[in-house]
Amino acid sequence: MKERMNIVVVGHVDHGKSTLIGRLLADTDSLPKGKLEQVKRTCELNAKPFEYAFLLDALVDEQTQGITIDTARIFFKTKKREYIIIDAPGHIEFLKNMISGAARAEAAILLIDANEGIAENSKRHAYMLSLLGIKQIVVAINKMDLVNYDENKFYQIKNEYLEFLKTIGINPIEFVPVSAFNGLNLIEHAPEMSWYKGKTILELIDSFEKEKEDEEKNFRMFVQGVYKFTEGGDDRRIIAGTVNSGTINVGDEVIFLPSGKKSTVKTIEIFGKESPLFAVAEQAIGLTLTTQIYVKAGDLMCRTDQQLPYTTNRFRANIFWMGKNNLNIRKKYKLKIGTNKVGLNIETIESVLDASTLERITNREEVHRHEVAQIIFKTDKNISFDLFNNIKTTGRFVIVDEYDIAGGGIIVEALEEKETITAPDYSEFEKELYNLVKKYFPHWEIKPIY
Amino acid sequence: MDYLDKLEAHSIYIFREAYREFKHLAMLWSIGKDSTVLLHLARKAFFGHVPFPLIHIDTSFKIPEMIEYRNKLAKELKLNLIVGQNREALRTKQTFPDGNVDRITCCKLLKTEALKNTLSGQFTRYKYDHELGVLVEDPNKEAYTGVIVGVRADEEGSRSKERYFSPRDKNSDWDIGDQPPELWNQFKTEFAPKTHVRIHPLLDWTELNIWEYIDRENIPVVSLYFDNGTGKRYRSLGCWPCTFPIESTAKNVKEIIEELKSGKLKNIAERSGRAQDIDGGGTLEELRREGYM
Ligand SMILES: Nc1nc2c(ncn2[C@@H]2O[C@H](COP(=O)(O)OP(=O)(O)OP(=O)(O)O)[C@@H](O)[C@H]2O)c(=O)[nH]1
Ligand SMILES: [Mg+2]
């Protein structure tokens, strides 16, 4: 079966990320014919030295400044599969772009300039990869030409960097000495570094493994919407969503959280498919239920025969902050987890970390841009989630400040619910019905619902 | 799931997020292959329905088959079709075919300006009346805040840097140097008044993926993409004065896929038949910063 994989290339500014990708494209004959010559000619015309990076740094500002500003998607194919290679910027100013790119990746190549050695963002980027849960990492020590292909220099950097990676829980697949500009050890083994016996970059890319789809895990699906399109006499009331994890079958009893309403799956709806009997992780589907219960976007749908997620209004999380304004303990934010949105408050900022020095700071009331922090959050209403380590897609969230996503995080621990302010959500119909019953049938002594 | 299944599922996710989050949502529809796939995906996302209007920016210089095809499909699928046009520029003949402005200016007036003002409601919108079978003035003047567009990252440089949900400011300008973060399946769905968000469900698709999907799903496309015996076919569709067919004898979808895979077209960029790209110094970035799709 044909597959596609996303790989991100990260590392400190100017360490050669774009050059590595550009050279890889050139040497595998992946560029449109004439493209390389065209870039070379443009460089000549502008009296600038030729850069492979110009093949990717397409923006006018990127070319004039010789820097990558925003992440690019590069399409690349080997005999084994299709790739989107994500070229991330290395400058600290564009960390939010690097994270946006890395969050889409399943594996990463981390570049270090052999001459400059381990730099601030070599560490910070590695930390971000570990926080994002990217486990397959190859480290390329680049610009080996500048250090005379010296084996000792390579091992010195490798050992120093391994030490750091160990502290943040990263166990790289391989360290490769390369010269991106000269195309050494990218596709074939370079005689200049015959002491290196491991795989080349291209071989390593093809050896990354596709992440297993979460089909075996507990079933989870965030409801994206409940549709009733009446046109053409369509009377289905369809609950739409993309399966986060696990498998769902026609006939399964399901529960919607946090409300706790239950029903049974009547049909699975996929346009163009005749009555499918089950659906698995990553499929975009619709469902109809045997009973008409009030369900809404943001609910987390689960199976009653499986372990349920946590439902509470407090949790501990590790977050990274990318906002223009600092994250402030007294300010109110919006949390988006799956398709659920809820008001977010900060209970305690337990610690703040400089992701490159790993210096830990306590007693802070703010988290600054580019910092990482461990925080106890409290939401306005109960929410349902899993721990990131169990199910990734239901254990991570973003923080919205005004109009923009300003932070992202992963949930490490569910905490006990405090002063639940939540009233369960009732539909207008349920509220009206309640009022009618209370008014006309007071002797029923119906329990107040709000 | 193979990679086409995954691309499809991800696009559907984007459609459904857009539909929930944007009250005033519309989809740009250019009749081309990407738009056609986009429409098919929308129907998949919403179980056979298309619950928002499709906007076609008609420069009046579109290849006639495109307009015929557009009207036919709108009728068949009962689409809510909205047509926008820069009538003032056409009236005063401020166009390249009339010889009064260069290609880039023509594009700016007939496409970028027409698009901006149709989205904001400044220009009159024309709506396809399914009973009368003609375009009538649309009374709705409300600005669209979410606009679904079928651009792909592999088309050219500035598109390779796009977000799935990409904000445009009050003047429809794109601040390409300072795009908001986009993580996992969380997109930019909040926006300031008078701004709007461009939504790109096809960003991760390549030209080849598009044709493979058209083949797999049996989606009808306008016949201009095929060689009908002249040894030429269109690879990308636009206005007739600025779009040229390429040398190719591919007569059907399968042959196009073969041609793309064989590398025969490697020496030709997909939009090489689109003259405005070349006039702009080989980059669409300038046009796109100002609101072009
Ligand atoms: N000598 C030498 N120079 C290299 C090598 N690889 C890259 N360079 C140079 O290093 C400079 C920076 O390369 P880029 O590829 O732009 O670096 P980058 O990591 O993409 O930088 P940002 O994206 O801005 O973070 C360029 O001038 C390259 O030519 C190499 O193997 N040897
Ligand atoms: Mg770069």
Tab-separated table of C-alpha atoms and ligand atoms in Angstrom, chain A residues 18 57 68 87, ligand 2:
chain	number	residue	atom	x	y	z
A	18	SER	CA	17.378	24.336	3.733
A	57	ASP	CA	13.325	29.886	0.613
A	68	THR	CA	14.133	30.868	6.330
A	87	ASP	CA	11.791	22.879	6.232
C	2	MG	MG	16.477	27.429	6.114
